[in-house]
mmCIF file of C-alpha atoms and ligand atoms in Angstrom:
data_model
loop_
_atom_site.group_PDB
_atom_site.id
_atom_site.type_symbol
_atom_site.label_atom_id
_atom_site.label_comp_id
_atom_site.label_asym_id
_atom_site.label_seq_id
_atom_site.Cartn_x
_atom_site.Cartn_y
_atom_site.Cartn_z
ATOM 1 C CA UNK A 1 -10.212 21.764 7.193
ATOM 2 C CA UNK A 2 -11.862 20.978 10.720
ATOM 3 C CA UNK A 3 -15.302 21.306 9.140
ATOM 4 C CA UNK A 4 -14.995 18.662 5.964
ATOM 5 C CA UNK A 5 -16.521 15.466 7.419
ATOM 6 C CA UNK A 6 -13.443 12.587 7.840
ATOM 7 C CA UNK A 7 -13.539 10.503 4.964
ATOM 8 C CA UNK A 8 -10.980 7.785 5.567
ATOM 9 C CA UNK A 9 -12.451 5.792 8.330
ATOM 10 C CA UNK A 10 -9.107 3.433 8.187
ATOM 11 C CA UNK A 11 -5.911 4.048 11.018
ATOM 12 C CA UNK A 12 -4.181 7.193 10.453
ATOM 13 C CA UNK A 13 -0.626 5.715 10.458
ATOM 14 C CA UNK A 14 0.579 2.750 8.163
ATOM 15 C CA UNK A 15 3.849 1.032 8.045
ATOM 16 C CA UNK A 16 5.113 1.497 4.894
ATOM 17 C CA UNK A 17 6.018 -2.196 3.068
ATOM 18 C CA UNK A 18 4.694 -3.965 6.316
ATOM 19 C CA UNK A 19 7.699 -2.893 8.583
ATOM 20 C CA UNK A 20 9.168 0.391 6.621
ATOM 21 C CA UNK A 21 13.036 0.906 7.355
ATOM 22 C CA UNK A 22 13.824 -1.452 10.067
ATOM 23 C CA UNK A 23 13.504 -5.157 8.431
ATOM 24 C CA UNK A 24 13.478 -5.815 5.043
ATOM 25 C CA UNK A 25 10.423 -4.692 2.573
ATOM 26 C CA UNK A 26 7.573 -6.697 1.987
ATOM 27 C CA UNK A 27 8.060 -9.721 4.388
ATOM 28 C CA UNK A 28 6.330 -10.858 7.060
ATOM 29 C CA UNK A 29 9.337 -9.939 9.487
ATOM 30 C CA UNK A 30 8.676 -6.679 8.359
ATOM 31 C CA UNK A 31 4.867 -7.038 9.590
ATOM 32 C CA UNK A 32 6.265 -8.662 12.443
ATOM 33 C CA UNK A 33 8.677 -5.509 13.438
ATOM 34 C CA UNK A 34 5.298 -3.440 13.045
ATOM 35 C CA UNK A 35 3.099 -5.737 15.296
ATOM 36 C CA UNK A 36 6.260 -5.484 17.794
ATOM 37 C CA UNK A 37 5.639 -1.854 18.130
ATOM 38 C CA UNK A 38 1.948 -1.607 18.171
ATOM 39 C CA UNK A 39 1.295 -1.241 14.308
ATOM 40 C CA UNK A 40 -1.849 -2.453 13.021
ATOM 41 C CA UNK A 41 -2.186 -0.840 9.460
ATOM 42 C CA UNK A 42 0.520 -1.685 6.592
ATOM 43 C CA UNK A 43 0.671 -0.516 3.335
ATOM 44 C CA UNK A 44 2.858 -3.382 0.761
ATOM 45 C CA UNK A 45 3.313 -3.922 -2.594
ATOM 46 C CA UNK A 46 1.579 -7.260 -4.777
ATOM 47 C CA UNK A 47 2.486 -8.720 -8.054
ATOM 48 C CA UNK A 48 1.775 -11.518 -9.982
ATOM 49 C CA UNK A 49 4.507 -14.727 -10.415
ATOM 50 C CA UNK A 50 4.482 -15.940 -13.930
ATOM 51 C CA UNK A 51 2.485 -18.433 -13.166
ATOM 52 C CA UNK A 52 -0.458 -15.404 -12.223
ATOM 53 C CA UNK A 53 0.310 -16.161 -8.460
ATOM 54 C CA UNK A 54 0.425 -12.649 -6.615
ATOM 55 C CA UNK A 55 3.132 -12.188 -4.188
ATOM 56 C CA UNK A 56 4.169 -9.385 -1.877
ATOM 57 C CA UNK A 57 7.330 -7.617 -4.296
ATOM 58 C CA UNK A 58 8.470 -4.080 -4.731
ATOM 59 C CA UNK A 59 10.721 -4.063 -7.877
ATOM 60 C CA UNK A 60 9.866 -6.128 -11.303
ATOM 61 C CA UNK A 61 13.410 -7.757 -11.120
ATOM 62 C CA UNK A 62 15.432 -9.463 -8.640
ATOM 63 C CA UNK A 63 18.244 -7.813 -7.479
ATOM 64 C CA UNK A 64 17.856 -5.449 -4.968
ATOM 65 C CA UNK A 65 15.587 -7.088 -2.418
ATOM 66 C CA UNK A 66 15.925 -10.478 -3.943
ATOM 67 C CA UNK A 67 18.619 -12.666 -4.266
ATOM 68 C CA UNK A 68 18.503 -13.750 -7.833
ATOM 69 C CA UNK A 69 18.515 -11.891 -11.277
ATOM 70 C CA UNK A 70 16.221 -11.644 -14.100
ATOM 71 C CA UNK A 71 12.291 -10.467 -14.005
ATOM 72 C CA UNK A 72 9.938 -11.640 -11.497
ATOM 73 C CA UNK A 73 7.409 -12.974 -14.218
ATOM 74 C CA UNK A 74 9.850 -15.127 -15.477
ATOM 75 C CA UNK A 75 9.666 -17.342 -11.851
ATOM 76 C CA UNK A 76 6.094 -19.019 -10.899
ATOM 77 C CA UNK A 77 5.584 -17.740 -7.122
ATOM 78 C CA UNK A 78 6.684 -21.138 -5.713
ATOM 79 C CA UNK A 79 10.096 -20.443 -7.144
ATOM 80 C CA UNK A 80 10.106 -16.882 -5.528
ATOM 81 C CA UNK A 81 8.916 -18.259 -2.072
ATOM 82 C CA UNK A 82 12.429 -20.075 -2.189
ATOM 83 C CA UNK A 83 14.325 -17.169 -2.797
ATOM 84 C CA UNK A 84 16.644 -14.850 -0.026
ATOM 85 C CA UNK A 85 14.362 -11.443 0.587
ATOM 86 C CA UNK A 86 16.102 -10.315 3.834
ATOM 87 C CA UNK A 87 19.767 -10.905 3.068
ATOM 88 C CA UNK A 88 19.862 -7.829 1.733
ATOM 89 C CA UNK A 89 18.945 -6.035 4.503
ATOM 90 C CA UNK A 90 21.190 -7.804 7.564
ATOM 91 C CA UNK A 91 22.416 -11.335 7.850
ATOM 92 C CA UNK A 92 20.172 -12.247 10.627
ATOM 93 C CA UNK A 93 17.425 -12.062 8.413
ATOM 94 C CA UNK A 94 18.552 -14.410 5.542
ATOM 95 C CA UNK A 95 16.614 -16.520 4.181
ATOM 96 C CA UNK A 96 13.015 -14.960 4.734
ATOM 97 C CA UNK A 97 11.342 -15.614 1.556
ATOM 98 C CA UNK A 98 9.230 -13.760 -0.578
ATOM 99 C CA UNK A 99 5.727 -13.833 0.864
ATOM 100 C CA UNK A 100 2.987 -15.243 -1.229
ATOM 101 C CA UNK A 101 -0.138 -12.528 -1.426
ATOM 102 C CA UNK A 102 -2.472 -14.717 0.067
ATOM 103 C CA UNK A 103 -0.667 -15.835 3.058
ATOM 104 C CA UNK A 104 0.864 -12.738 3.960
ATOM 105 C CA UNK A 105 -3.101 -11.293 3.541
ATOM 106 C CA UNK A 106 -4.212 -14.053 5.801
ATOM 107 C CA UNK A 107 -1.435 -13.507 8.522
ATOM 108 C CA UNK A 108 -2.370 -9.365 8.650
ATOM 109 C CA UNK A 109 -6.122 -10.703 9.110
ATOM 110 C CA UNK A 110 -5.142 -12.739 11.392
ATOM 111 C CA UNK A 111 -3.577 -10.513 13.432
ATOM 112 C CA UNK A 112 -5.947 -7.522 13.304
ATOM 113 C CA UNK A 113 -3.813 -5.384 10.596
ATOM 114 C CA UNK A 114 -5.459 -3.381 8.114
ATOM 115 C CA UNK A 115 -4.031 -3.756 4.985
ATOM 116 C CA UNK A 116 -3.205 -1.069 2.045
ATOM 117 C CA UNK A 117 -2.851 -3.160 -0.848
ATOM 118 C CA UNK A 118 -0.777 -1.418 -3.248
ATOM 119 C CA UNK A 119 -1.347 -2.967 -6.743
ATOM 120 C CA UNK A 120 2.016 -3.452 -8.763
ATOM 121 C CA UNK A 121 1.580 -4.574 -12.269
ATOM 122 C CA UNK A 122 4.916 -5.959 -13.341
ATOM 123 C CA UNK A 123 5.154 -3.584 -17.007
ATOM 124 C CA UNK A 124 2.605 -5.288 -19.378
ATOM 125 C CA UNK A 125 0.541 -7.122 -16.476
ATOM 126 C CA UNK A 126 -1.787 -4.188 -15.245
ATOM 127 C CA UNK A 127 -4.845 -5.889 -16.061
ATOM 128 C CA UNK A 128 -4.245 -9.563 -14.573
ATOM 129 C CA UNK A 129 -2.600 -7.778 -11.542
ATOM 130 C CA UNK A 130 -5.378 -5.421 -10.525
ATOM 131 C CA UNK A 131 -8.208 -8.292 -11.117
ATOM 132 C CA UNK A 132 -6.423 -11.050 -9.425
ATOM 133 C CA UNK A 133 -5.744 -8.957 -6.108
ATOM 134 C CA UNK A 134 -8.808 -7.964 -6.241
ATOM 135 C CA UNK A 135 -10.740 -10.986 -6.036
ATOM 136 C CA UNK A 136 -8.817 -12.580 -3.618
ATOM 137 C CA UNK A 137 -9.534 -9.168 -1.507
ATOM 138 C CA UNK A 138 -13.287 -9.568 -1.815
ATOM 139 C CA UNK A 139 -12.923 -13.671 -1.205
ATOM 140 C CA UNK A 140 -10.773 -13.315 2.390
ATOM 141 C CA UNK A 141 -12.917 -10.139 3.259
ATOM 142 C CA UNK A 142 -16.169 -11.487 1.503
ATOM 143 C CA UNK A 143 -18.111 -11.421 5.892
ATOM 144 C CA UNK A 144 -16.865 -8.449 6.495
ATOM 145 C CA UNK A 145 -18.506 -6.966 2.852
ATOM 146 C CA UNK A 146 -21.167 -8.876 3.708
ATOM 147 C CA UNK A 147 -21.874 -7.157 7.131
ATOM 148 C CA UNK A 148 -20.760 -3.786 5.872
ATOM 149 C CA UNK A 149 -18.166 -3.376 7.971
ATOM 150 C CA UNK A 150 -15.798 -1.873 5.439
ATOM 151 C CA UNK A 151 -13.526 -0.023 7.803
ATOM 152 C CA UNK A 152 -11.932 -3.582 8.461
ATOM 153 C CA UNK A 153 -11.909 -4.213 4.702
ATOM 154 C CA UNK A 154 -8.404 -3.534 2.828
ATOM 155 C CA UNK A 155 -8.077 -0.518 0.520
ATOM 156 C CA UNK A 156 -6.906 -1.363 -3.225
ATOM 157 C CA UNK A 157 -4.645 0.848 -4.921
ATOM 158 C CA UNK A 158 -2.476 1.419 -7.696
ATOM 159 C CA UNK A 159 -0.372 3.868 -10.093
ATOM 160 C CA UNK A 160 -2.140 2.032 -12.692
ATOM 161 C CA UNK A 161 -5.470 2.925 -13.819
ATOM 162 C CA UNK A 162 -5.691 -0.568 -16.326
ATOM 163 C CA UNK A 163 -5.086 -1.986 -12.733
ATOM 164 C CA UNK A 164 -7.626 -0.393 -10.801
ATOM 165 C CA UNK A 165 -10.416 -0.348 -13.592
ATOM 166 C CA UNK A 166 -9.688 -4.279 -13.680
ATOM 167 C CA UNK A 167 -10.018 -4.208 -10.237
ATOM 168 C CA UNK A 168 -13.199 -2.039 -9.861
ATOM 169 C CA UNK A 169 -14.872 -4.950 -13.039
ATOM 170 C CA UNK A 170 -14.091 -8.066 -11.207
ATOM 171 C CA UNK A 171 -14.628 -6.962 -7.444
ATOM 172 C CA UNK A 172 -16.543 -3.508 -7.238
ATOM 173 C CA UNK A 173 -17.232 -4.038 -3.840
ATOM 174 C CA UNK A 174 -13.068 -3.566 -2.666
ATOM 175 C CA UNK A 175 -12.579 0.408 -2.160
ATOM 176 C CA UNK A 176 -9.776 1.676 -4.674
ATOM 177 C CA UNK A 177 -7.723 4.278 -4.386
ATOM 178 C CA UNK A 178 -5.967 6.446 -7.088
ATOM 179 C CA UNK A 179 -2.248 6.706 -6.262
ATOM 180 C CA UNK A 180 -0.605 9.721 -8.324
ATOM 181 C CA UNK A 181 2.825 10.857 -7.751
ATOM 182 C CA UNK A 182 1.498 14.340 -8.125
ATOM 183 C CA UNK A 183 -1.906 15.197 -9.090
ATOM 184 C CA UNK A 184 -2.638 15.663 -11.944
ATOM 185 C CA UNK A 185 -4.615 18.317 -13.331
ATOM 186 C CA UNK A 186 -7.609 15.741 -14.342
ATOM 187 C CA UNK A 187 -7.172 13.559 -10.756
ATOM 188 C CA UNK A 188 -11.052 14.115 -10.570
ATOM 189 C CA UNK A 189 -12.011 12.381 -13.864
ATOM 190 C CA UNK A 190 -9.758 9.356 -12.897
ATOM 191 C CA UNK A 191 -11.047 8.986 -9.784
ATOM 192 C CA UNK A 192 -14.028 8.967 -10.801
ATOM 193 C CA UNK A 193 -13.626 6.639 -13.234
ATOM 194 C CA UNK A 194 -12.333 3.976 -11.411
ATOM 195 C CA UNK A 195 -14.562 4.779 -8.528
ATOM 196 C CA UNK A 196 -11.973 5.759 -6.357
ATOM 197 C CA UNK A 197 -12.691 6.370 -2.703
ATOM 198 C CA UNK A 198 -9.406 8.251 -1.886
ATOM 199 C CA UNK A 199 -6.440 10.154 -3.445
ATOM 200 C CA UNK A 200 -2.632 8.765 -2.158
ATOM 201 C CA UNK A 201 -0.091 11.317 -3.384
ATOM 202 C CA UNK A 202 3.323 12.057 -2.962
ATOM 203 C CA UNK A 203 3.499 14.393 0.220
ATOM 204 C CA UNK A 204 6.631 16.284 -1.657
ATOM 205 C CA UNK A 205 4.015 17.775 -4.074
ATOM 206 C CA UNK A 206 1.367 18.452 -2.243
ATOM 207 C CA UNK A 207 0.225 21.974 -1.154
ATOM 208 C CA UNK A 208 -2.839 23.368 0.847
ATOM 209 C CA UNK A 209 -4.703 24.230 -1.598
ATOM 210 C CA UNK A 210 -4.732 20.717 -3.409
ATOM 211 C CA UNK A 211 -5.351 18.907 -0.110
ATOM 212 C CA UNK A 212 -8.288 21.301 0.003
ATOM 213 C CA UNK A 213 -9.542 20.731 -3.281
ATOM 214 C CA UNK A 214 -9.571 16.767 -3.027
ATOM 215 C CA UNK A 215 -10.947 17.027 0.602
ATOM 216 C CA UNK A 216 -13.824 19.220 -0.533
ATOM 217 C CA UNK A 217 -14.602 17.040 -3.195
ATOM 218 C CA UNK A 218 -15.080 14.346 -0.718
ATOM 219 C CA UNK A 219 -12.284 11.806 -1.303
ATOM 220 C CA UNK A 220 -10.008 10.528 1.540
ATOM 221 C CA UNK A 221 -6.584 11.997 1.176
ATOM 222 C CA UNK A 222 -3.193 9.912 2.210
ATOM 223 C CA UNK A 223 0.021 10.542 1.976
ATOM 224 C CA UNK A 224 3.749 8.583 1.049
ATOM 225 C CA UNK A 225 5.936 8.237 2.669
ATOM 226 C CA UNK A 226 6.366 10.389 5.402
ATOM 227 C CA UNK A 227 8.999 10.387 7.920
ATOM 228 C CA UNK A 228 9.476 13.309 10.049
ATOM 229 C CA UNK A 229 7.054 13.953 12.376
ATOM 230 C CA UNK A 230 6.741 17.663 11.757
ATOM 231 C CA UNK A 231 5.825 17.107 7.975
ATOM 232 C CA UNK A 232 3.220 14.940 9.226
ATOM 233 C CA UNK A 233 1.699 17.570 11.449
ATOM 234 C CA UNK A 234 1.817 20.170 9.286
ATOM 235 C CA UNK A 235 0.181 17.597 6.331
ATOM 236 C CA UNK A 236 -2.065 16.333 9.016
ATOM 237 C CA UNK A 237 -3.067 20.581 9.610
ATOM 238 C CA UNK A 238 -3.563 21.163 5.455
ATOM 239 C CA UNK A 239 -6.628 18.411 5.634
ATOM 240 C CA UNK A 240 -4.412 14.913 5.076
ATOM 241 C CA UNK A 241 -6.020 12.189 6.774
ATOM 242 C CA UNK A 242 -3.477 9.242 6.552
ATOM 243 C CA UNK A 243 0.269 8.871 5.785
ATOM 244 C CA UNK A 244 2.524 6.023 5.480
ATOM 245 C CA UNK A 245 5.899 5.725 6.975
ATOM 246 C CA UNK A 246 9.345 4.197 6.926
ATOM 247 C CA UNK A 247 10.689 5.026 10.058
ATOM 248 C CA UNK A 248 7.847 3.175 12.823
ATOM 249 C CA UNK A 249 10.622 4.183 15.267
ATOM 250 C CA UNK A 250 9.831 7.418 15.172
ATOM 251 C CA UNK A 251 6.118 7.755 14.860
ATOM 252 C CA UNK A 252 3.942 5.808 17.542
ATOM 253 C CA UNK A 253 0.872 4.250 15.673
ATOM 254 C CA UNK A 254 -1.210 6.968 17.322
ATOM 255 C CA UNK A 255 0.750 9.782 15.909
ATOM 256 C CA UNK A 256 -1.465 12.774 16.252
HETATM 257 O O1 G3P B 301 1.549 3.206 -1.710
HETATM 258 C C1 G3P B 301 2.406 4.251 -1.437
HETATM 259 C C2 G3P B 301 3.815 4.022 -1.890
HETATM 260 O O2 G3P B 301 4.237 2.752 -1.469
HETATM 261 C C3 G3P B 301 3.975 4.158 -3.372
HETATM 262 O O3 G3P B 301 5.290 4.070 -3.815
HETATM 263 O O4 G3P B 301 7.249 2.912 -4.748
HETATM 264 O O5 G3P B 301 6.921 2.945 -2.297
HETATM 265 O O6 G3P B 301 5.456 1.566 -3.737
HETATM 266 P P1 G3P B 301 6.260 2.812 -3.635
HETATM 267 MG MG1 MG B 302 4.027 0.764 -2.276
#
């Protein structure tokens, strides 16, 4: 794989849901464990309030990460910001709220973080979701576009293609990637159709010879979520270029 020419010119090592397994998902305490330990790249999840307000969420209902019960799209965002997101995960971080998109974007800009911003349509929203993230991508990042410097510029991407072909329409100028659980036997055509830059699989399905195939072909290839550093080398060895990971205890940012 040494002789393909890189294609991912973003960090190699990306805390999964800002701060992976050591503060809760998605919050900026998260992003805050991560800066704590030298991370600069994050990868976190974005979906709209009902009031079309993106904020930084996993899961379509509360529940699990959020205090609360019924569907995220039945709370506008300022409703969410109010709401528990770190109880869950230890007392000492109760009351961190759900981030809002655009602040939590600002604060990783702020502090030098690259961001992987994984579009989440809640069910029914793909469209809205993958436009609206997407413009307010291109509007914080509009002088870096502007001077081409698009390594500092985040990466869009989604499960949903509705979501990344609105995204691709309403800012064109925000790389995309195609995430796929496993690829599919057509991942070409639909990266190609959305104008994908890069592939993000599921490391548990991959296998030389696909990581080949989608290298060749001249998309960047990253990985979820991987934590054991021997899976990584041995993904790193088949061609993989990035991975993201839950346990930032374990790898060092520049895991190599
Ligand atoms: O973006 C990679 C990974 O986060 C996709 O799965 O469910 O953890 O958002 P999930
Ligand atoms: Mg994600």
């Amino acid at each position: 794989m040494a002789t393909l020419p890189g294609s991912w010119p973003y960090p190699r090592v990306l805390a999964h849901r800002g701060g992976g397994t050591l503060a809760p998902e998605n919050t900026l305490a998260g992003m805050r464990e991560g800066l704590r330990r030298g991370y600069r790249a994050i990868e976190y999840d974005i979906m709209l309030a009902r009031d079309g307000v993106p904020v930084v969420l996993h899961d379509p209902y509360l529940g699990r990460t959020v205090a609360g019960s019924g569907k995220v799209v039945d709370y506008d965002a300022s409703e969410l910001a109010l709401l528990d997101a770190g109880g869950w995960f230890a007392r000492k971080f109760e009351g961190e709220p759900v981030p809002l998109f655009v602040e939590f974007a600002q604060y990783c800009k702020a502090h030098g973080v690259w961001m992987n911003m994984e579009i989440k349509p809640a069910p029914g929203y793909d469209i809205e979701t993958g436009g609206t993230v997407a413009r307010i991508a291109a509007a914080l990042f509009a002088e870096d576009i502007a001077a081409g410097d698009m390594a500092a510029v985040p990466l869009l991407s989604s499960f949903s293609m509705l979501a990344l072909a609105s995204a691709r329409d309403l800012a064109p100028q925000v790389p995309r990637a195609c995430l796929m659980s496993e690829l599919a036997p057509d991942w070409e055509r639909r990266a190609r159709e959305v104008e994908a830059i890069a592939i993000h699989t599921n490391h548990k399905h991959l296998t030389p010879q696909l990581a080949q195939e989608v290298r060749a072909a001249g998309y960047g290839l990253f990985c979820y979520t991987v934590n054991e550093p021997r899976r990584a080398r041995e993904l790193l060895s088949w061609g993989v270029e990035a991975f993201c990971t839950d346990r930032i205890d374990l790898f060092k940012p520049d895991f190599s």
